[in-house]
Amino acid sequence: MAILLVAAALSGVAAPSAGQFSRVPAGVSIAGLPVGGFTSEEARGLLRERLSEPVRFQLGARTWKATAEQLGVDAGVDAAIAEALRGVPGTSVDVDAAPARPDLLRYVRYLDRTLSREPKDAYLAGLDAKLRPLIAAEVLGHRLDVKAAAAAIEASVRSAEREPVQLEFRSVAAKRTERAFGPVIVIRRGSNSLTLFDGTRVVQRFGVATGQSRYPTPLGTFSIATMQYNPWWYPPDSDWAKGLKPVPPGPGNPLGTRWMGLSAWGVGIHGTPDAASIGYSASHGCIRMRIPDAEWLFRHVSVGTPVVIVSA
């Protein structure tokens, strides 16, 4: 007969049985608990007490418990006792004990939320004294093996020995690593230069034009937010562009053949038909490149590429 362990432990009342005063043969154990020589009721009370104990967990130096009530533990104690009474010395009897499935799954989901950790991608932490990218290393994550955790809890519930449950985790890699960080653009506004890095390694340097003193290129850390092939030019909402009309792709387009818009509003890296402006503070805030240079850069970056603009 199956019984709810918590209720039985609280009541302290043992179910009567025909073998109430029979003794379990010597050397018999139930769920790892030695009960040989005990009367049926002594063995029944002891087994109930042990199976009502919390399931214990250990993770490094951290320990905690889940009560039988939390897990909805139910066990067929009477059936195990009856089998033990029929046993011979050395018999090991299993007990039909299990947590309630909804309670078990609820607890395992709680463990997953509490103990699992998402990985952290490597990120651009700034520039060093030589204006090279500083990349903060990625951090591995770990995810609880929920199937293994459920199986380990069920095994502990079936055992009267209550050894601490050892949880298993699998590593979760970051999407972006320090070693394979990818492109970073550093623009020196004062010297009108653009350097493309692959992580911390210099890939290529270009001369550029940056903003006039009246329309300065903003300083800070941004990213490429949009990329357009053969873009249209639309007049911005600014006094210098009043009365101007949109320009379609083609020769003379102020954006050249490529546009890499930054997360700074209205600012982008683009080609220019005015190659004579390269090397000067001549734009209205954007970063101008020679058209072949802009086309080359366009092929080597993507949306999300970090862009750092400094005053040097």
PDB file of C-alpha atoms in Angstrom, residues 57-271:
ATOM      1  CA  PHE A  57      22.351  18.533  -2.338  1.00  0.00           C
ATOM      2  CA  GLN A  58      25.989  19.517  -2.514  1.00  0.00           C
ATOM      3  CA  LEU A  59      27.596  21.849  -5.038  1.00  0.00           C
ATOM      4  CA  GLY A  60      31.157  22.665  -4.097  1.00  0.00           C
ATOM      5  CA  ALA A  61      31.054  24.094  -0.586  1.00  0.00           C
ATOM      6  CA  ARG A  62      27.352  24.884  -0.863  1.00  0.00           C
ATOM      7  CA  THR A  63      24.754  22.512   0.600  1.00  0.00           C
ATOM      8  CA  TRP A  64      20.960  22.643   0.840  1.00  0.00           C
ATOM      9  CA  LYS A  65      17.925  20.375   1.201  1.00  0.00           C
ATOM     10  CA  ALA A  66      14.580  19.695  -0.482  1.00  0.00           C
ATOM     11  CA  THR A  67      11.925  18.343   1.851  1.00  0.00           C
ATOM     12  CA  ALA A  68       9.772  15.324   1.098  1.00  0.00           C
ATOM     13  CA  GLU A  69       6.808  17.695   1.114  1.00  0.00           C
ATOM     14  CA  GLN A  70       8.391  19.930  -1.544  1.00  0.00           C
ATOM     15  CA  LEU A  71       8.959  16.904  -3.752  1.00  0.00           C
ATOM     16  CA  GLY A  72       5.596  15.244  -3.031  1.00  0.00           C
ATOM     17  CA  VAL A  73       7.337  12.008  -2.017  1.00  0.00           C
ATOM     18  CA  ASP A  74       5.172   8.885  -1.875  1.00  0.00           C
ATOM     19  CA  ALA A  75       6.447   5.407  -0.897  1.00  0.00           C
ATOM     20  CA  GLY A  76       5.113   1.864  -0.674  1.00  0.00           C
ATOM     21  CA  VAL A  77       6.544   1.161   2.788  1.00  0.00           C
ATOM     22  CA  ASP A  78       4.107  -1.645   3.720  1.00  0.00           C
ATOM     23  CA  ALA A  79       4.874  -3.599   0.544  1.00  0.00           C
ATOM     24  CA  ALA A  80       8.618  -3.304   1.215  1.00  0.00           C
ATOM     25  CA  ILE A  81       8.186  -4.510   4.808  1.00  0.00           C
ATOM     26  CA  ALA A  82       6.109  -7.490   3.665  1.00  0.00           C
ATOM     27  CA  GLU A  83       8.817  -8.466   1.187  1.00  0.00           C
ATOM     28  CA  ALA A  84      11.521  -8.046   3.816  1.00  0.00           C
ATOM     29  CA  LEU A  85       9.671 -10.393   6.193  1.00  0.00           C
ATOM     30  CA  ARG A  86       9.797 -13.064   3.503  1.00  0.00           C
ATOM     31  CA  GLY A  87      13.472 -12.471   2.806  1.00  0.00           C
ATOM     32  CA  VAL A  88      16.468 -14.615   3.619  1.00  0.00           C
ATOM     33  CA  PRO A  89      19.711 -13.349   5.154  1.00  0.00           C
ATOM     34  CA  GLY A  90      21.491 -11.062   2.702  1.00  0.00           C
ATOM     35  CA  THR A  91      18.318 -10.004   0.874  1.00  0.00           C
ATOM     36  CA  SER A  92      18.261  -6.392  -0.323  1.00  0.00           C
ATOM     37  CA  VAL A  93      14.719  -5.107  -0.822  1.00  0.00           C
ATOM     38  CA  ASP A  94      13.876  -2.091  -2.961  1.00  0.00           C
ATOM     39  CA  VAL A  95      11.144   0.308  -1.933  1.00  0.00           C
ATOM     40  CA  ASP A  96       8.673   1.723  -4.414  1.00  0.00           C
ATOM     41  CA  ALA A  97       9.297   5.411  -3.623  1.00  0.00           C
ATOM     42  CA  ALA A  98       9.089   8.378  -5.969  1.00  0.00           C
ATOM     43  CA  PRO A  99       8.514  12.108  -5.991  1.00  0.00           C
ATOM     44  CA  ALA A 100       5.329  13.435  -7.562  1.00  0.00           C
ATOM     45  CA  ARG A 101       6.213  14.248 -11.171  1.00  0.00           C
ATOM     46  CA  PRO A 102       4.801  17.823 -11.180  1.00  0.00           C
ATOM     47  CA  ASP A 103       6.584  18.626  -7.902  1.00  0.00           C
ATOM     48  CA  LEU A 104       9.828  17.119  -9.157  1.00  0.00           C
ATOM     49  CA  LEU A 105       9.733  19.071 -12.426  1.00  0.00           C
ATOM     50  CA  ARG A 106       8.875  22.272 -10.569  1.00  0.00           C
ATOM     51  CA  TYR A 107      11.852  21.817  -8.267  1.00  0.00           C
ATOM     52  CA  VAL A 108      14.248  20.951 -11.094  1.00  0.00           C
ATOM     53  CA  ARG A 109      13.138  24.086 -12.997  1.00  0.00           C
ATOM     54  CA  TYR A 110      13.839  26.084  -9.844  1.00  0.00           C
ATOM     55  CA  LEU A 111      17.339  24.604  -9.669  1.00  0.00           C
ATOM     56  CA  ASP A 112      17.898  25.440 -13.329  1.00  0.00           C
ATOM     57  CA  ARG A 113      16.858  29.072 -12.825  1.00  0.00           C
ATOM     58  CA  THR A 114      18.949  29.400  -9.685  1.00  0.00           C
ATOM     59  CA  LEU A 115      22.145  27.588 -10.645  1.00  0.00           C
ATOM     60  CA  SER A 116      22.499  27.925 -14.422  1.00  0.00           C
ATOM     61  CA  ARG A 117      24.511  30.864 -15.723  1.00  0.00           C
ATOM     62  CA  GLU A 118      24.428  32.406 -19.185  1.00  0.00           C
ATOM     63  CA  PRO A 119      27.797  32.938 -20.883  1.00  0.00           C
ATOM     64  CA  LYS A 120      29.149  36.457 -21.288  1.00  0.00           C
ATOM     65  CA  ASP A 121      30.574  37.501 -24.629  1.00  0.00           C
ATOM     66  CA  ALA A 122      33.951  39.164 -24.967  1.00  0.00           C
ATOM     67  CA  TYR A 123      33.469  42.900 -25.373  1.00  0.00           C
ATOM     68  CA  LEU A 124      35.361  46.043 -26.267  1.00  0.00           C
ATOM     69  CA  ALA A 125      36.450  47.541 -22.939  1.00  0.00           C
ATOM     70  CA  GLY A 126      38.105  50.622 -24.421  1.00  0.00           C
ATOM     71  CA  LEU A 127      41.441  51.552 -25.949  1.00  0.00           C
ATOM     72  CA  ASP A 128      44.942  51.279 -24.507  1.00  0.00           C
ATOM     73  CA  ALA A 129      47.498  54.072 -24.328  1.00  0.00           C
ATOM     74  CA  LYS A 130      48.447  53.432 -27.967  1.00  0.00           C
ATOM     75  CA  LEU A 131      44.777  53.585 -29.025  1.00  0.00           C
ATOM     76  CA  ARG A 132      44.547  49.870 -29.695  1.00  0.00           C
ATOM     77  CA  PRO A 133      41.420  47.952 -28.702  1.00  0.00           C
ATOM     78  CA  LEU A 134      41.237  46.454 -25.217  1.00  0.00           C
ATOM     79  CA  ILE A 135      39.145  43.278 -25.380  1.00  0.00           C
ATOM     80  CA  ALA A 136      37.597  41.912 -22.185  1.00  0.00           C
ATOM     81  CA  ALA A 137      37.651  38.108 -22.240  1.00  0.00           C
ATOM     82  CA  GLU A 138      34.502  36.030 -22.551  1.00  0.00           C
ATOM     83  CA  VAL A 139      33.091  34.113 -19.592  1.00  0.00           C
ATOM     84  CA  LEU A 140      31.829  30.547 -20.032  1.00  0.00           C
ATOM     85  CA  GLY A 141      28.306  29.792 -18.907  1.00  0.00           C
ATOM     86  CA  HIS A 142      26.937  26.563 -17.503  1.00  0.00           C
ATOM     87  CA  ARG A 143      23.546  24.914 -17.770  1.00  0.00           C
ATOM     88  CA  LEU A 144      22.079  22.373 -15.381  1.00  0.00           C
ATOM     89  CA  ASP A 145      21.515  18.937 -16.905  1.00  0.00           C
ATOM     90  CA  VAL A 146      17.852  18.836 -15.906  1.00  0.00           C
ATOM     91  CA  LYS A 147      17.299  15.210 -16.949  1.00  0.00           C
ATOM     92  CA  ALA A 148      20.270  14.019 -14.907  1.00  0.00           C
ATOM     93  CA  ALA A 149      19.133  16.166 -11.960  1.00  0.00           C
ATOM     94  CA  ALA A 150      15.621  14.664 -12.025  1.00  0.00           C
ATOM     95  CA  ALA A 151      17.063  11.143 -12.222  1.00  0.00           C
ATOM     96  CA  ALA A 152      19.460  11.797  -9.319  1.00  0.00           C
ATOM     97  CA  ILE A 153      16.649  13.176  -7.135  1.00  0.00           C
ATOM     98  CA  GLU A 154      14.466  10.169  -7.922  1.00  0.00           C
ATOM     99  CA  ALA A 155      17.349   7.834  -7.020  1.00  0.00           C
ATOM    100  CA  SER A 156      17.863   9.640  -3.714  1.00  0.00           C
ATOM    101  CA  VAL A 157      14.151   9.410  -2.887  1.00  0.00           C
ATOM    102  CA  ARG A 158      14.279   5.616  -3.438  1.00  0.00           C
ATOM    103  CA  SER A 159      17.243   5.253  -1.081  1.00  0.00           C
ATOM    104  CA  ALA A 160      17.138   5.389   2.702  1.00  0.00           C
ATOM    105  CA  GLU A 161      20.825   6.321   2.772  1.00  0.00           C
ATOM    106  CA  ARG A 162      20.214   9.870   1.478  1.00  0.00           C
ATOM    107  CA  GLU A 163      23.633  10.505   0.017  1.00  0.00           C
ATOM    108  CA  PRO A 164      23.957  14.122  -1.218  1.00  0.00           C
ATOM    109  CA  VAL A 165      22.782  14.581  -4.815  1.00  0.00           C
ATOM    110  CA  GLN A 166      25.606  15.618  -7.136  1.00  0.00           C
ATOM    111  CA  LEU A 167      24.283  17.866  -9.901  1.00  0.00           C
ATOM    112  CA  GLU A 168      25.717  17.790 -13.411  1.00  0.00           C
ATOM    113  CA  PHE A 169      26.265  20.826 -15.633  1.00  0.00           C
ATOM    114  CA  ARG A 170      27.333  21.358 -19.217  1.00  0.00           C
ATOM    115  CA  SER A 171      29.451  24.289 -20.327  1.00  0.00           C
ATOM    116  CA  VAL A 172      27.895  26.912 -22.594  1.00  0.00           C
ATOM    117  CA  ALA A 173      30.330  28.785 -24.831  1.00  0.00           C
ATOM    118  CA  ALA A 174      30.108  32.499 -25.490  1.00  0.00           C
ATOM    119  CA  LYS A 175      29.206  33.573 -29.025  1.00  0.00           C
ATOM    120  CA  ARG A 176      32.014  36.130 -29.225  1.00  0.00           C
ATOM    121  CA  THR A 177      35.448  35.267 -27.849  1.00  0.00           C
ATOM    122  CA  GLU A 178      38.505  37.383 -27.122  1.00  0.00           C
ATOM    123  CA  ARG A 179      40.590  35.322 -29.536  1.00  0.00           C
ATOM    124  CA  ALA A 180      38.133  35.637 -32.421  1.00  0.00           C
ATOM    125  CA  PHE A 181      36.623  39.013 -31.539  1.00  0.00           C
ATOM    126  CA  GLY A 182      36.417  40.327 -35.089  1.00  0.00           C
ATOM    127  CA  PRO A 183      36.634  43.829 -36.547  1.00  0.00           C
ATOM    128  CA  VAL A 184      36.978  47.033 -34.538  1.00  0.00           C
ATOM    129  CA  ILE A 185      37.230  50.482 -36.140  1.00  0.00           C
ATOM    130  CA  VAL A 186      39.207  53.261 -34.448  1.00  0.00           C
ATOM    131  CA  ILE A 187      38.848  56.750 -35.942  1.00  0.00           C
ATOM    132  CA  ARG A 188      41.276  59.516 -34.967  1.00  0.00           C
ATOM    133  CA  ARG A 189      39.430  62.740 -35.504  1.00  0.00           C
ATOM    134  CA  GLY A 190      42.460  64.979 -34.978  1.00  0.00           C
ATOM    135  CA  SER A 191      44.666  63.169 -37.490  1.00  0.00           C
ATOM    136  CA  ASN A 192      41.803  62.232 -39.840  1.00  0.00           C
ATOM    137  CA  SER A 193      42.635  58.532 -39.935  1.00  0.00           C
ATOM    138  CA  LEU A 194      40.655  55.304 -39.697  1.00  0.00           C
ATOM    139  CA  THR A 195      42.236  52.015 -38.561  1.00  0.00           C
ATOM    140  CA  LEU A 196      40.545  48.651 -38.918  1.00  0.00           C
ATOM    141  CA  PHE A 197      41.600  46.079 -36.320  1.00  0.00           C
ATOM    142  CA  ASP A 198      40.897  42.384 -36.147  1.00  0.00           C
ATOM    143  CA  GLY A 199      40.607  42.195 -32.381  1.00  0.00           C
ATOM    144  CA  THR A 200      43.865  43.879 -31.373  1.00  0.00           C
ATOM    145  CA  ARG A 201      45.718  43.288 -34.672  1.00  0.00           C
ATOM    146  CA  VAL A 202      45.985  46.109 -37.205  1.00  0.00           C
ATOM    147  CA  VAL A 203      44.464  45.119 -40.543  1.00  0.00           C
ATOM    148  CA  GLN A 204      44.455  48.371 -42.533  1.00  0.00           C
ATOM    149  CA  ARG A 205      44.761  52.141 -42.107  1.00  0.00           C
ATOM    150  CA  PHE A 206      43.035  54.792 -44.193  1.00  0.00           C
ATOM    151  CA  GLY A 207      43.001  58.524 -44.497  1.00  0.00           C
ATOM    152  CA  VAL A 208      39.536  60.020 -43.953  1.00  0.00           C
ATOM    153  CA  ALA A 209      37.788  63.347 -43.682  1.00  0.00           C
ATOM    154  CA  THR A 210      35.951  64.181 -40.461  1.00  0.00           C
ATOM    155  CA  GLY A 211      33.600  66.937 -39.398  1.00  0.00           C
ATOM    156  CA  GLN A 212      34.190  70.640 -39.556  1.00  0.00           C
ATOM    157  CA  SER A 213      34.510  72.527 -36.259  1.00  0.00           C
ATOM    158  CA  ARG A 214      30.907  73.702 -36.729  1.00  0.00           C
ATOM    159  CA  TYR A 215      29.702  70.142 -37.400  1.00  0.00           C
ATOM    160  CA  PRO A 216      32.145  67.957 -35.435  1.00  0.00           C
ATOM    161  CA  THR A 217      32.232  64.202 -35.719  1.00  0.00           C
ATOM    162  CA  PRO A 218      31.049  62.948 -32.298  1.00  0.00           C
ATOM    163  CA  LEU A 219      33.533  61.349 -29.910  1.00  0.00           C
ATOM    164  CA  GLY A 220      32.757  58.070 -28.159  1.00  0.00           C
ATOM    165  CA  THR A 221      32.110  54.390 -28.710  1.00  0.00           C
ATOM    166  CA  PHE A 222      29.459  53.474 -31.250  1.00  0.00           C
ATOM    167  CA  SER A 223      28.675  50.592 -33.590  1.00  0.00           C
ATOM    168  CA  ILE A 224      27.671  50.115 -37.201  1.00  0.00           C
ATOM    169  CA  ALA A 225      23.877  50.124 -37.161  1.00  0.00           C
ATOM    170  CA  THR A 226      23.060  49.922 -40.869  1.00  0.00           C
ATOM    171  CA  MET A 227      24.859  49.150 -44.134  1.00  0.00           C
ATOM    172  CA  GLN A 228      23.661  50.224 -47.572  1.00  0.00           C
ATOM    173  CA  TYR A 229      24.965  49.340 -51.003  1.00  0.00           C
ATOM    174  CA  ASN A 230      24.672  52.202 -53.540  1.00  0.00           C
ATOM    175  CA  PRO A 231      22.674  54.372 -51.127  1.00  0.00           C
ATOM    176  CA  TRP A 232      20.424  57.328 -51.785  1.00  0.00           C
ATOM    177  CA  TRP A 233      21.435  60.587 -50.116  1.00  0.00           C
ATOM    178  CA  TYR A 234      18.634  62.402 -48.317  1.00  0.00           C
ATOM    179  CA  PRO A 235      19.064  65.952 -46.998  1.00  0.00           C
ATOM    180  CA  PRO A 236      19.337  65.912 -43.205  1.00  0.00           C
ATOM    181  CA  ASP A 237      17.268  68.177 -41.004  1.00  0.00           C
ATOM    182  CA  SER A 238      20.025  70.745 -40.696  1.00  0.00           C
ATOM    183  CA  ASP A 239      20.499  74.359 -41.757  1.00  0.00           C
ATOM    184  CA  TRP A 240      23.279  73.539 -44.217  1.00  0.00           C
ATOM    185  CA  ALA A 241      21.026  71.157 -46.175  1.00  0.00           C
ATOM    186  CA  LYS A 242      17.991  73.450 -46.562  1.00  0.00           C
ATOM    187  CA  GLY A 243      16.688  73.488 -50.108  1.00  0.00           C
ATOM    188  CA  LEU A 244      18.695  70.462 -51.198  1.00  0.00           C
ATOM    189  CA  LYS A 245      16.976  67.482 -52.821  1.00  0.00           C
ATOM    190  CA  PRO A 246      17.610  63.713 -52.513  1.00  0.00           C
ATOM    191  CA  VAL A 247      20.344  62.301 -54.723  1.00  0.00           C
ATOM    192  CA  PRO A 248      19.948  58.815 -56.210  1.00  0.00           C
ATOM    193  CA  PRO A 249      22.819  56.321 -56.499  1.00  0.00           C
ATOM    194  CA  GLY A 250      25.351  57.146 -59.171  1.00  0.00           C
ATOM    195  CA  PRO A 251      28.226  59.493 -59.923  1.00  0.00           C
ATOM    196  CA  GLY A 252      28.227  62.554 -57.719  1.00  0.00           C
ATOM    197  CA  ASN A 253      26.246  60.955 -54.888  1.00  0.00           C
ATOM    198  CA  PRO A 254      27.622  62.544 -51.671  1.00  0.00           C
ATOM    199  CA  LEU A 255      27.753  59.102 -50.033  1.00  0.00           C
ATOM    200  CA  GLY A 256      29.690  57.448 -52.840  1.00  0.00           C
ATOM    201  CA  THR A 257      28.749  53.784 -53.313  1.00  0.00           C
ATOM    202  CA  ARG A 258      28.694  52.554 -49.688  1.00  0.00           C
ATOM    203  CA  TRP A 259      27.088  53.777 -46.449  1.00  0.00           C
ATOM    204  CA  MET A 260      27.880  52.397 -42.993  1.00  0.00           C
ATOM    205  CA  GLY A 261      25.581  54.242 -40.616  1.00  0.00           C
ATOM    206  CA  LEU A 262      26.625  54.469 -36.977  1.00  0.00           C
ATOM    207  CA  SER A 263      24.544  54.266 -33.815  1.00  0.00           C
ATOM    208  CA  ALA A 264      25.257  58.003 -33.473  1.00  0.00           C
ATOM    209  CA  TRP A 265      22.223  59.597 -35.133  1.00  0.00           C
ATOM    210  CA  GLY A 266      22.866  60.938 -38.625  1.00  0.00           C
ATOM    211  CA  VAL A 267      26.553  59.971 -38.641  1.00  0.00           C
ATOM    212  CA  GLY A 268      28.121  57.334 -40.858  1.00  0.00           C
ATOM    213  CA  ILE A 269      31.202  56.160 -42.678  1.00  0.00           C
ATOM    214  CA  HIS A 270      30.853  56.520 -46.435  1.00  0.00           C
ATOM    215  CA  GLY A 271      32.611  57.057 -49.688  1.00  0.00           C
TER     216      GLY A 271
END
